[in-house]
Coordinates of C-alpha atoms in Angstrom, one line a residue:
X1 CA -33.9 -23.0 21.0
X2 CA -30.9 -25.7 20.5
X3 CA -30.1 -24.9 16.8
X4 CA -28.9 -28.1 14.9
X5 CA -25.8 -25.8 13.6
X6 CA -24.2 -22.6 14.9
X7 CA -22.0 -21.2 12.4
X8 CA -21.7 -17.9 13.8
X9 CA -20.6 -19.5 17.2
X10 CA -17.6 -21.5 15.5
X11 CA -16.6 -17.8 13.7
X12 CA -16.3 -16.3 16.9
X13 CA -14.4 -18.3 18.8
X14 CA -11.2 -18.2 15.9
X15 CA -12.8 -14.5 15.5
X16 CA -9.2 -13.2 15.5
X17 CA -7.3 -15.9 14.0
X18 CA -10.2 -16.0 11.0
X19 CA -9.8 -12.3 10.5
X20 CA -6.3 -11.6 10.5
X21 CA -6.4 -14.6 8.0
X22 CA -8.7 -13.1 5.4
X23 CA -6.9 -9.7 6.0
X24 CA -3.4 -11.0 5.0
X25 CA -5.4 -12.4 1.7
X26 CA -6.6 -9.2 0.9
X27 CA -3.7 -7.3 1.3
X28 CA -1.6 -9.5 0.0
X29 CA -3.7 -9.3 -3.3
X30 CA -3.6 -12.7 -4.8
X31 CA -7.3 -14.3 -5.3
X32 CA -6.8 -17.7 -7.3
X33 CA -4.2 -20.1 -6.8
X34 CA -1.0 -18.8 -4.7
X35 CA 0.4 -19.4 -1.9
X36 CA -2.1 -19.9 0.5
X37 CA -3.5 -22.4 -2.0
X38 CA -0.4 -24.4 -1.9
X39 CA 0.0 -23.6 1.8
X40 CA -3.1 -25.3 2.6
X41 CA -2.6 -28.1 0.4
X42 CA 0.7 -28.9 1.5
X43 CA -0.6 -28.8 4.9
X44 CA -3.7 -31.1 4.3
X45 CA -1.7 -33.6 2.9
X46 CA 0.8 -33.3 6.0
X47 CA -2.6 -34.1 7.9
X48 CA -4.3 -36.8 6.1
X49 CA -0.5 -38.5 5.5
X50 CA -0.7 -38.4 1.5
X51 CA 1.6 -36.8 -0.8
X52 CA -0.7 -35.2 -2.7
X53 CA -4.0 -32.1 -2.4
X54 CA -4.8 -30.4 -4.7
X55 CA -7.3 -27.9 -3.8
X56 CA -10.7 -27.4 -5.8
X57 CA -14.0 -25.4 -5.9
X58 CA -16.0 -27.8 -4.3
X59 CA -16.5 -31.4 -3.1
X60 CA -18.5 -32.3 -6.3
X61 CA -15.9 -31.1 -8.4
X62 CA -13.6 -33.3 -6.5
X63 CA -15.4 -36.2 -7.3
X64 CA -15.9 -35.3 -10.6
X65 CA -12.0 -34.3 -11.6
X66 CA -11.1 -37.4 -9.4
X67 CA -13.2 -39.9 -11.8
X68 CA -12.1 -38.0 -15.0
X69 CA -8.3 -38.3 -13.3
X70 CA -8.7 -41.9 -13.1
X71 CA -10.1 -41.9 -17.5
X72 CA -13.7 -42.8 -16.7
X73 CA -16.1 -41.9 -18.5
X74 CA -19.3 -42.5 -21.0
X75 CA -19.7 -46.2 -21.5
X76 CA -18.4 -47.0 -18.0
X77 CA -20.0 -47.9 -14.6
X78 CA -19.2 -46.6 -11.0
X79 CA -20.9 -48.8 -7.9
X80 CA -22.2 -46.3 -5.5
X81 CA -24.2 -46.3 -2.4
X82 CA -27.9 -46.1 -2.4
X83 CA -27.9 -44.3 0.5
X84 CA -26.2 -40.9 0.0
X85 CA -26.4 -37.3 -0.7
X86 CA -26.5 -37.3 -4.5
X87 CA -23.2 -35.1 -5.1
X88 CA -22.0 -38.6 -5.3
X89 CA -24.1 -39.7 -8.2
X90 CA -24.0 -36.9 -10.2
X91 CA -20.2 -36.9 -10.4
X92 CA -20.2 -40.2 -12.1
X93 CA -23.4 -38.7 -14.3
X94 CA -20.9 -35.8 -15.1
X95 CA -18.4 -37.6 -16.3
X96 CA -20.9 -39.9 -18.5
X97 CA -20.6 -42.9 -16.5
X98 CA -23.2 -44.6 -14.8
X99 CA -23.8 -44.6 -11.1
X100 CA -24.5 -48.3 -9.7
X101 CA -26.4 -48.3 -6.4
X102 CA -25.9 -51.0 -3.9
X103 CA -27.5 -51.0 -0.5
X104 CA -25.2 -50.5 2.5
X105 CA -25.3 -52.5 5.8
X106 CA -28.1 -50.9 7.7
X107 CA -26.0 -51.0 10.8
X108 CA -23.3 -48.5 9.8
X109 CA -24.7 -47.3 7.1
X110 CA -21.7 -47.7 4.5
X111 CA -21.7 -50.5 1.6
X112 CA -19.5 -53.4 2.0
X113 CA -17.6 -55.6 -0.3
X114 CA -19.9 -58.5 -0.6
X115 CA -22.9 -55.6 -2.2
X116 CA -19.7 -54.4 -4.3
X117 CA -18.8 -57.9 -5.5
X118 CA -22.0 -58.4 -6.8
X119 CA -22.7 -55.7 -8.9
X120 CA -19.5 -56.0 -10.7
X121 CA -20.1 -56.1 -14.5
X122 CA -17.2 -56.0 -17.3
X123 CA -18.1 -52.2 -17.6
X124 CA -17.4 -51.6 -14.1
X125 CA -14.1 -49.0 -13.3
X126 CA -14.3 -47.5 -9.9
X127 CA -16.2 -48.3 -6.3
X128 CA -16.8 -45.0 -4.6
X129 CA -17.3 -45.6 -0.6
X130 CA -18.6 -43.2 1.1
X131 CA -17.9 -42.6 4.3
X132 CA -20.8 -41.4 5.3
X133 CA -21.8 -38.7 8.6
X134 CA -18.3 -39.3 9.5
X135 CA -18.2 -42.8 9.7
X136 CA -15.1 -44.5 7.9
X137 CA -16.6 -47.1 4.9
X138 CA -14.6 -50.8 5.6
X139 CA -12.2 -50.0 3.2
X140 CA -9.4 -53.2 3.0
X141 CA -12.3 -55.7 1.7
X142 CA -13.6 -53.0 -0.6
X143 CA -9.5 -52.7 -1.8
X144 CA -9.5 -56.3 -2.0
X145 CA -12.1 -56.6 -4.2
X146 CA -11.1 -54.0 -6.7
X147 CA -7.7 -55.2 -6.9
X148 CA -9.2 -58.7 -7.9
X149 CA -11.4 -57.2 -10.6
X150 CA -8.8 -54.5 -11.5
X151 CA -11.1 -51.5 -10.0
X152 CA -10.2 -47.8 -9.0
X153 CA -11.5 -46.9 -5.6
X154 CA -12.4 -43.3 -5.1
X155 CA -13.7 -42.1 -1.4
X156 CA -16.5 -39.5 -0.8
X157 CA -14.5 -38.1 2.0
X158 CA -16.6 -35.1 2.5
X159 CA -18.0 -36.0 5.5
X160 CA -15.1 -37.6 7.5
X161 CA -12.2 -34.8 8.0
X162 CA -9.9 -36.6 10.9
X163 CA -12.1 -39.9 10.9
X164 CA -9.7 -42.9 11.2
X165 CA -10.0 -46.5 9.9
X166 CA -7.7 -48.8 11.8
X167 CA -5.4 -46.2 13.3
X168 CA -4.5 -44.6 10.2
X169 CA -6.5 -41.3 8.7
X170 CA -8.9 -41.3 6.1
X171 CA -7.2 -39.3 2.8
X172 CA -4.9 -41.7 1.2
X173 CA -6.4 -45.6 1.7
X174 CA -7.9 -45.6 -1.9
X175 CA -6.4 -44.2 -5.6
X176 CA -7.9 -40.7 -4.3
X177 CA -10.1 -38.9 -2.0
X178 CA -12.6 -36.3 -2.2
X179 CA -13.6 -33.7 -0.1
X180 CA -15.7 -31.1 0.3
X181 CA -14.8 -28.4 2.6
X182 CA -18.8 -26.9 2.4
X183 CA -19.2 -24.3 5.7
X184 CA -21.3 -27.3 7.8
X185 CA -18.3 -29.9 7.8
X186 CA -15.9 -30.7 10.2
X187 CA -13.6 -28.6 8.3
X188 CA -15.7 -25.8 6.5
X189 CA -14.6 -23.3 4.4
X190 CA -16.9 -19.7 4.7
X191 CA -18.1 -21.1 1.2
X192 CA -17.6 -23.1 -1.4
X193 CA -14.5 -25.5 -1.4
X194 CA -12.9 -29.1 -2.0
X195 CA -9.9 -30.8 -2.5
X196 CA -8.9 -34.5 -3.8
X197 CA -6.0 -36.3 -1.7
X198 CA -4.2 -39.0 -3.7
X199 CA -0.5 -40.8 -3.4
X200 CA -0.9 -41.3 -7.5
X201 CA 0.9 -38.9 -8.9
X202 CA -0.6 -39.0 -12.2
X203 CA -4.0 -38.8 -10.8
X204 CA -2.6 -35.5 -8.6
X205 CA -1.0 -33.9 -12.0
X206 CA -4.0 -34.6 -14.3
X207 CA -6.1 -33.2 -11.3
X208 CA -4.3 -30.0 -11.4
X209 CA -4.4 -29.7 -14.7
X210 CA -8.3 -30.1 -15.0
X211 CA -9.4 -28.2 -12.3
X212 CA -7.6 -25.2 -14.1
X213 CA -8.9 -25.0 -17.5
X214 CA -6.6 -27.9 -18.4
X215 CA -3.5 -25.4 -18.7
X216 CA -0.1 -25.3 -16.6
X217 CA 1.3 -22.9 -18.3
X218 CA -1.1 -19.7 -18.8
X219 CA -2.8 -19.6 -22.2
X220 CA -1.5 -23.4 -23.3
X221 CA -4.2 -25.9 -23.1
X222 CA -3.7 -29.4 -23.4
X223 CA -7.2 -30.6 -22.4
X224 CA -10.6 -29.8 -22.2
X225 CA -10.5 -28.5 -18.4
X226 CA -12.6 -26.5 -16.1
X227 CA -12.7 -23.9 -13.9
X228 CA -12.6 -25.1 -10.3
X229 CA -10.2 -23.6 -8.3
X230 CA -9.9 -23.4 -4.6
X231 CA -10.4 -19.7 -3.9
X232 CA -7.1 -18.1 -1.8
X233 CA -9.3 -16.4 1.0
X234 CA -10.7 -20.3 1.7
X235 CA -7.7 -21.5 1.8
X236 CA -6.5 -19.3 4.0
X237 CA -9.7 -19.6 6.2
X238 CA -8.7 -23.6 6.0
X239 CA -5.2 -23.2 6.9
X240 CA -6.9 -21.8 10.4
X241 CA -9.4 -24.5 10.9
X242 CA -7.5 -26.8 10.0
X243 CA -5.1 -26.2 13.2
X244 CA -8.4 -26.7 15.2
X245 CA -9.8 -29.7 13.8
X246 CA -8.5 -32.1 15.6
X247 CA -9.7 -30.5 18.8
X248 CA -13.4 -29.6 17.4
X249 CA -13.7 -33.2 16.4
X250 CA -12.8 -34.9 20.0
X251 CA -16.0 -31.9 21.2
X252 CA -17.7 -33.5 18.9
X253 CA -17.0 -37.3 19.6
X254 CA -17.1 -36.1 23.7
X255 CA -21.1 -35.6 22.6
X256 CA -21.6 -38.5 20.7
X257 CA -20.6 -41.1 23.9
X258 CA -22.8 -38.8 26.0
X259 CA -26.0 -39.2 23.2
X260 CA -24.8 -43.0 23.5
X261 CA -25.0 -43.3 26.7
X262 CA -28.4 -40.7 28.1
X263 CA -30.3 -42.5 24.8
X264 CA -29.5 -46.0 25.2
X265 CA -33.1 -47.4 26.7
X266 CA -34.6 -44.2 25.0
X267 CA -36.1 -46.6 21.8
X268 CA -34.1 -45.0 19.1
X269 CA -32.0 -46.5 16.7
X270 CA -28.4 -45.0 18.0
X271 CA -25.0 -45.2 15.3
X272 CA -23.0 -48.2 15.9
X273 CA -19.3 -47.9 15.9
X274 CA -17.0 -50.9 14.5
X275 CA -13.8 -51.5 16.2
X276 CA -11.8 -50.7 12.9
X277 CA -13.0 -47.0 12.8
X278 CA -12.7 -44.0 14.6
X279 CA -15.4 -41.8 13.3
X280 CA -15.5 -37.4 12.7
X281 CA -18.9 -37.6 14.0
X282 CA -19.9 -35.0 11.3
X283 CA -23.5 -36.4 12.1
X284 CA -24.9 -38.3 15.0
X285 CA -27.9 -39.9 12.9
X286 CA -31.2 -41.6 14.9
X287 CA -33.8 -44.2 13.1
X288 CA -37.2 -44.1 14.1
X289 CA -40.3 -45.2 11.9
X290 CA -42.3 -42.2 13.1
X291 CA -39.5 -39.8 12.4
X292 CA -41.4 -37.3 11.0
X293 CA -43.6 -37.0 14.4
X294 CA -40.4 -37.6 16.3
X295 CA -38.9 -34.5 14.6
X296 CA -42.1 -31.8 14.9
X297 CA -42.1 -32.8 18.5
X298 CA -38.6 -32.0 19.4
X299 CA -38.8 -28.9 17.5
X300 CA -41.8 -28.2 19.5
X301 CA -39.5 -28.3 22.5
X302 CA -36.8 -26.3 21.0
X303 CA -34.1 -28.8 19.3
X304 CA -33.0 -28.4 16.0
X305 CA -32.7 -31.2 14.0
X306 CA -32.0 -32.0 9.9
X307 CA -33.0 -35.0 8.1
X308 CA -29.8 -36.6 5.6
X309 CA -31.1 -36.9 3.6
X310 CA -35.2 -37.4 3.5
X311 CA -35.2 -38.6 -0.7
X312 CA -32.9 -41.4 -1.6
X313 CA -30.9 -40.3 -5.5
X314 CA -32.4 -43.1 -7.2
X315 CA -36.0 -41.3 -6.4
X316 CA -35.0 -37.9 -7.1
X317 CA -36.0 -36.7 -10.5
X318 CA -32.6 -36.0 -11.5
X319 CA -32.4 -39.6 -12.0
X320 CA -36.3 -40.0 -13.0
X321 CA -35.2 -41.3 -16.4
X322 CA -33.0 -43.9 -14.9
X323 CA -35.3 -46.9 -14.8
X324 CA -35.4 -47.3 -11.5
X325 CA -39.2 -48.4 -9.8
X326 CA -40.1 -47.2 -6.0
X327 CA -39.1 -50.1 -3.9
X328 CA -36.1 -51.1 -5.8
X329 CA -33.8 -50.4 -3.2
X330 CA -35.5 -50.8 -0.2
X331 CA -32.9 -50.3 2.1
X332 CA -32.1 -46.6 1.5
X333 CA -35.7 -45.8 0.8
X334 CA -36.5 -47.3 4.6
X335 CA -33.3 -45.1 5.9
X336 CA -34.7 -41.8 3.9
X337 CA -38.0 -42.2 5.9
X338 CA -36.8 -43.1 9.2
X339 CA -33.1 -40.9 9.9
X340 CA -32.6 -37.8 11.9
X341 CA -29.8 -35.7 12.6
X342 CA -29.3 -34.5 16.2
X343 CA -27.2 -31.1 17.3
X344 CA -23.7 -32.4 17.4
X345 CA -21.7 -29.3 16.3
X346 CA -18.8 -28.3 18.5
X347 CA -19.8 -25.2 20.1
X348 CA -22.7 -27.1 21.3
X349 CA -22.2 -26.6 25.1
X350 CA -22.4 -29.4 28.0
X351 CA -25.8 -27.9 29.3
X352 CA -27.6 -27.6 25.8
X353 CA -26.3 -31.3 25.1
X354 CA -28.1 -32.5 28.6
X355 CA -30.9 -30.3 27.4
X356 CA -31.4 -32.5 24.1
X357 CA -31.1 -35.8 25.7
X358 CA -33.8 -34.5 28.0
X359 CA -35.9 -33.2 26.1
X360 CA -35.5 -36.4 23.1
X361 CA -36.6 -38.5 25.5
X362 CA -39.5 -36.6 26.5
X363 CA -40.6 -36.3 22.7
X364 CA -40.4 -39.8 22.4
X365 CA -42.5 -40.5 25.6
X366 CA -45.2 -38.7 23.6
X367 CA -45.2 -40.4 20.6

């Protein structure tokens, strides 16, 4: 069996590093906040070349402290992809705004500016890009147009640790950046954790002060805040992974051009890369209409494979009450039923990458 993900696999290999990491947390006896908190913040920020992380408890948190950073809230409207995992809608649901989808461009699967532009309404704030499996969102038109209508952009980062868009590394292009730091990304955590990048440093100070009951001094409270603090022994688990990303991500992108290549005549739909970005390759995502057949034969032959994500938000029942009709968004109801994931993690070894090519196009002989 080719598992999609091998968590245990990534552990071992910084088995020492990881360890002796955790150990100096534990000894060291400070949980929440400190200074491998700030250590790893500073050191993000170093990485995604913005002067400001601030490290939370999680990527929707991030998003949602980011959008309350930037004053939106009940009465206001965020434009939002149709197609993506719904952390994204439900931070601009927690902060009493109202998520507006808009379809991406089916070849890269990221909204453009010309989708944006049109759903613009004078209760419109923020665009929130994401840059989803990996894949860097075309972010200067999408700046363009929110300067002209005098929009914040906030990116759903959580996907695209170390992706590039036009030479220069996702964290810093928009107001802020969100991440999520969730154990299956590029850069996980061994748990929950997030972090917003910004180069505002209002938006960076009121972040602070929200994720942390709203306080920076202990027991004075100037807002209504939250609890959502990066936990130290994360951090400190970060600090270590972090060092490594860079190198896990070219594994990674070494797999991709190889799935590119075997799978080329093989009668999938394969990710297409524009010139301006240099993708994480969190996912490598196929399209077939008989995806479900597609994915009960390969794991017949022993691949593992995920669907992201098989029910588009606006047909969750989260959002039931919403108004919105099956077929309204066609585009990322189509995607939901036809995407698969294949193994792309970076322990995923030369022979077992062979072995999926092989064995995908053998599945898709039988379909």
């Amino acid at each position: 069996m080719i598992p999609f993900l091998d968590l245990g696999a990534a552990y071992r290999e910084l088995k020492e590093e990881l360890d002796l990491a955790v150990h100096r947390v534990l000894d060291g006896g400070c949980y929440v906040l400190g200074g491998d908190v700030e250590a790893f913040e500073s050191e993000f920020a170093d990485y995604c070349g913005t002067k400001n992380c601030i490290g939370v408890s999680d990527g929707l948190n991030a998003l949602s402290l980011a959008l309350l950073a930037m004053r939106i809230g009940p009465g206001d409207e965020v434009i939002v992809p149709s197609n993506t995992y719904i952390a994204t809608w439900l931070a601009v649901s927690h902060c009493g705004a109202t998520p507006v989808p808009v379809e991406p461009d089916e070849r890269t699967y990221n909204i453009g500016c010309e989708a944006i532009e049109a759903a613009i309404t004078t209760r419109t704030k923020a665009i929130l890009p994401v840059h989803l499996y990996g894949q860097p969102a075309d972010l200067d038109p999408i700046r363009a147009v929110a300067q002209a209508h005098g929009l914040r952009v906030l990116e759903d980062a959580a996907q695209a640790h170390g992706a590039s868009y036009n030479g220069k590394r996702i964290g810093g292009h928009g107001d802020a950046v969100a991440w999520s730091f969730y154990p299956g990304k590029n850069l996980g955590a061994m748990g929950d954790g997030g972090a917003v990048t910004t180069n505002d440093g209002e938006i960076a100070d009121r972040v602070r002060v929200l994720r942390n009951y709203g306080s920076r001094v202990k027991y004075v409270n100037e807002v209504r805040g939250f609890n959502s603090r990066l936990d130290s022994i994360q951090a400190a688990i970060l600090r270590v992974k972090l060092r490594h990303l860079d190198s896990w991500n070219a594994r990674r992108a070494r797999i991709a051009a190889r799935y590119l290549k075997a799978l080329g005549e093989s009668g999938l739909v394969l990710p297409r890369v524009p010139e301006w970005a240099s993708p994480a390759w969190h996912l490598f995502v196929v399209r077939h209409p008989r995806r479900d057949a597609l994915q009960r034969a390969l794991a017949a032959l022993g691949v593992g494979t995920l669907i992201h994500y098989p029910i588009a938000p606006h047909r969750q029942g989260a959002y039931s009450d919403a108004g919105f009709v099956e077929g309204c968004l066609p585009v990322a109801e189509r995607l939901a039923s036809e995407v698969l994931s294949l193994p792309i993690g970076p322990q995923l070894v030369a022979a077992d990458v062979e072995a999926v090519c092989e064995r995908v196009r053998r599945a898709m002989a039988s379909l």
